[in-house]
Coordinates of C-alpha atoms and ligand atoms in Angstrom, one line a residue:
M1 CA 9.9 -25.1 2.3
K2 CA 11.9 -21.8 2.0
S3 CA 10.8 -18.4 3.2
L4 CA 12.0 -14.8 3.1
T5 CA 10.7 -12.0 5.3
E6 CA 11.7 -8.4 4.7
H7 CA 10.4 -4.9 5.3
L8 CA 10.3 -2.0 2.9
T9 CA 10.4 1.4 4.6
F10 CA 8.7 4.6 3.4
N11 CA 8.8 8.2 4.5
T12 CA 6.7 10.2 2.0
K13 CA 7.1 14.0 1.6
S14 CA 3.4 14.5 1.3
R15 CA 0.4 13.3 3.3
R16 CA -0.9 11.2 0.4
E17 CA 1.3 9.4 -2.1
Y18 CA 1.0 6.4 -4.4
I19 CA 4.2 4.5 -4.9
N20 CA 4.8 1.6 -7.4
I21 CA 6.7 -1.0 -5.4
T22 CA 6.6 -3.8 -8.0
G23 CA 10.3 -3.6 -8.7
Q24 CA 11.2 -3.8 -5.1
V25 CA 9.0 -6.9 -4.6
E26 CA 10.4 -8.5 -7.7
D27 CA 13.9 -8.0 -6.3
L28 CA 12.9 -9.8 -3.1
V29 CA 11.4 -12.7 -5.1
A30 CA 14.7 -13.1 -6.9
K31 CA 16.6 -12.8 -3.6
S32 CA 14.5 -15.6 -2.0
G33 CA 15.4 -18.1 -4.7
I34 CA 11.8 -19.4 -4.5
R35 CA 10.5 -20.7 -7.9
E36 CA 7.0 -21.8 -6.8
G37 CA 5.1 -20.2 -4.0
L38 CA 3.2 -17.2 -2.7
C39 CA 4.3 -13.6 -2.0
L40 CA 2.4 -11.6 0.6
V41 CA 2.8 -7.8 0.7
N42 CA 1.0 -5.9 3.5
A43 CA 1.1 -2.4 4.9
M44 CA 2.0 -2.5 8.6
H45 CA 0.1 0.6 9.4
I46 CA -3.7 1.3 9.6
T47 CA -3.4 4.5 7.5
A48 CA -1.6 3.0 4.5
S49 CA -2.6 0.4 1.8
V50 CA -1.0 -2.1 -0.4
H51 CA -3.1 -2.8 -3.5
I52 CA -2.7 -3.9 -7.2
N53 CA -3.8 -1.8 -10.1
D54 CA -2.6 -0.2 -13.3
A55 CA 0.5 2.1 -13.3
E56 CA -1.4 4.9 -15.2
N57 CA -1.1 8.4 -13.9
G58 CA -4.7 9.4 -14.7
L59 CA -6.1 6.4 -12.9
I60 CA -3.9 7.1 -9.8
Q61 CA -5.3 10.7 -9.7
D62 CA -8.8 9.2 -10.2
F63 CA -8.3 7.0 -7.1
D64 CA -7.1 10.0 -5.1
D65 CA -10.1 12.1 -6.2
F66 CA -12.5 9.3 -5.4
L67 CA -11.0 8.7 -1.9
E68 CA -10.9 12.4 -1.1
N69 CA -14.5 12.9 -2.2
L70 CA -15.6 9.9 0.0
A71 CA -13.5 10.8 3.0
P72 CA -12.1 14.3 2.7
H73 CA -9.1 15.1 5.0
E74 CA -10.7 18.4 6.0
P75 CA -12.5 19.6 8.0
I76 CA -10.6 17.7 10.7
S77 CA -13.6 18.1 13.0
R78 CA -15.7 15.9 10.7
Y79 CA -14.2 12.7 12.2
R80 CA -14.9 11.5 15.8
H81 CA -11.5 9.7 15.6
N82 CA -9.8 13.1 15.5
R83 CA -11.3 14.0 19.0
T84 CA -8.4 11.9 20.2
G85 CA -6.0 14.7 19.1
E86 CA -5.1 12.9 15.8
D87 CA -5.9 14.4 12.4
N88 CA -6.0 11.2 10.4
G89 CA -9.6 10.0 10.6
D90 CA -9.8 10.1 6.8
A91 CA -6.6 8.1 6.4
H92 CA -8.0 5.1 8.3
I93 CA -11.1 5.1 6.1
K94 CA -9.1 5.4 2.9
R95 CA -6.8 2.5 3.9
T96 CA -9.8 0.3 4.6
I97 CA -11.3 1.0 1.2
M98 CA -8.1 0.4 -0.7
G99 CA -7.1 -2.7 1.3
R100 CA -4.4 -3.9 3.7
E101 CA -2.5 -6.5 1.5
V102 CA -2.0 -8.4 -1.7
V103 CA -1.0 -12.0 -2.3
V104 CA 0.7 -12.8 -5.7
A105 CA 1.5 -16.3 -6.9
V106 CA 5.2 -16.9 -7.6
T107 CA 5.5 -19.1 -10.8
G108 CA 8.8 -20.0 -12.3
G109 CA 10.6 -17.6 -10.0
K110 CA 8.5 -14.6 -11.1
L111 CA 5.5 -12.8 -9.8
D112 CA 2.6 -14.2 -11.8
F113 CA 0.6 -11.1 -12.7
G114 CA -2.4 -10.6 -14.9
P115 CA -2.1 -8.0 -17.7
W116 CA -1.1 -4.5 -16.4
E117 CA -1.0 -5.5 -12.7
Q118 CA 1.4 -3.5 -10.6
I119 CA 1.8 -3.4 -6.8
Y120 CA 1.2 0.0 -5.1
Y121 CA 1.9 1.3 -1.7
A122 CA -0.7 4.0 -1.0
E123 CA 0.2 6.4 1.8
F124 CA -2.7 8.4 3.4
D125 CA -0.9 9.8 6.5
G126 CA 2.7 10.2 5.5
R127 CA 5.7 12.4 6.5
R128 CA 6.8 9.7 9.0
T129 CA 8.6 6.3 8.7
K130 CA 6.2 3.5 7.9
R131 CA 6.8 -0.1 6.9
V132 CA 5.6 -2.8 4.5
L133 CA 6.0 -6.5 5.2
V134 CA 7.0 -8.8 2.3
K135 CA 6.9 -12.5 3.0
I136 CA 7.6 -15.1 0.3
I137 CA 7.1 -18.8 1.0
G138 CA 7.5 -21.8 -1.3
E139 CA 10.2 -23.9 -2.8
Ligands
LIG1 ZN1 -5.5 7.6 13.8

């Protein structure tokens, strides 16, 4: 069995951002040389998500509106977690709703997506360096 382990690094300009990382993951699948296997992609921080959905700008704004309605960033005092001196109580909740990781089959050397599936990194507490783990296993 072969494997490849790499990290992608992000440092977003704004607190919340949604970044399509499909191309970067595809490049790593090609680099791995693996034809048949599995590709795991996970956020390594508990205030960011990796998920799969459509690369459609209206939908991305819909997700952001939905999350902000459910767990608004402000008022900061709304969250017990922020009594620790942090201000990211909302970001922990948003990440848990959107998920930690995705696993995509690798078939014939390519990510085996359904129609319109794209891999997104969602940042909910940005403006600092954060990592995503990509691990590809197979043969
Ligand atoms: Zn926190």
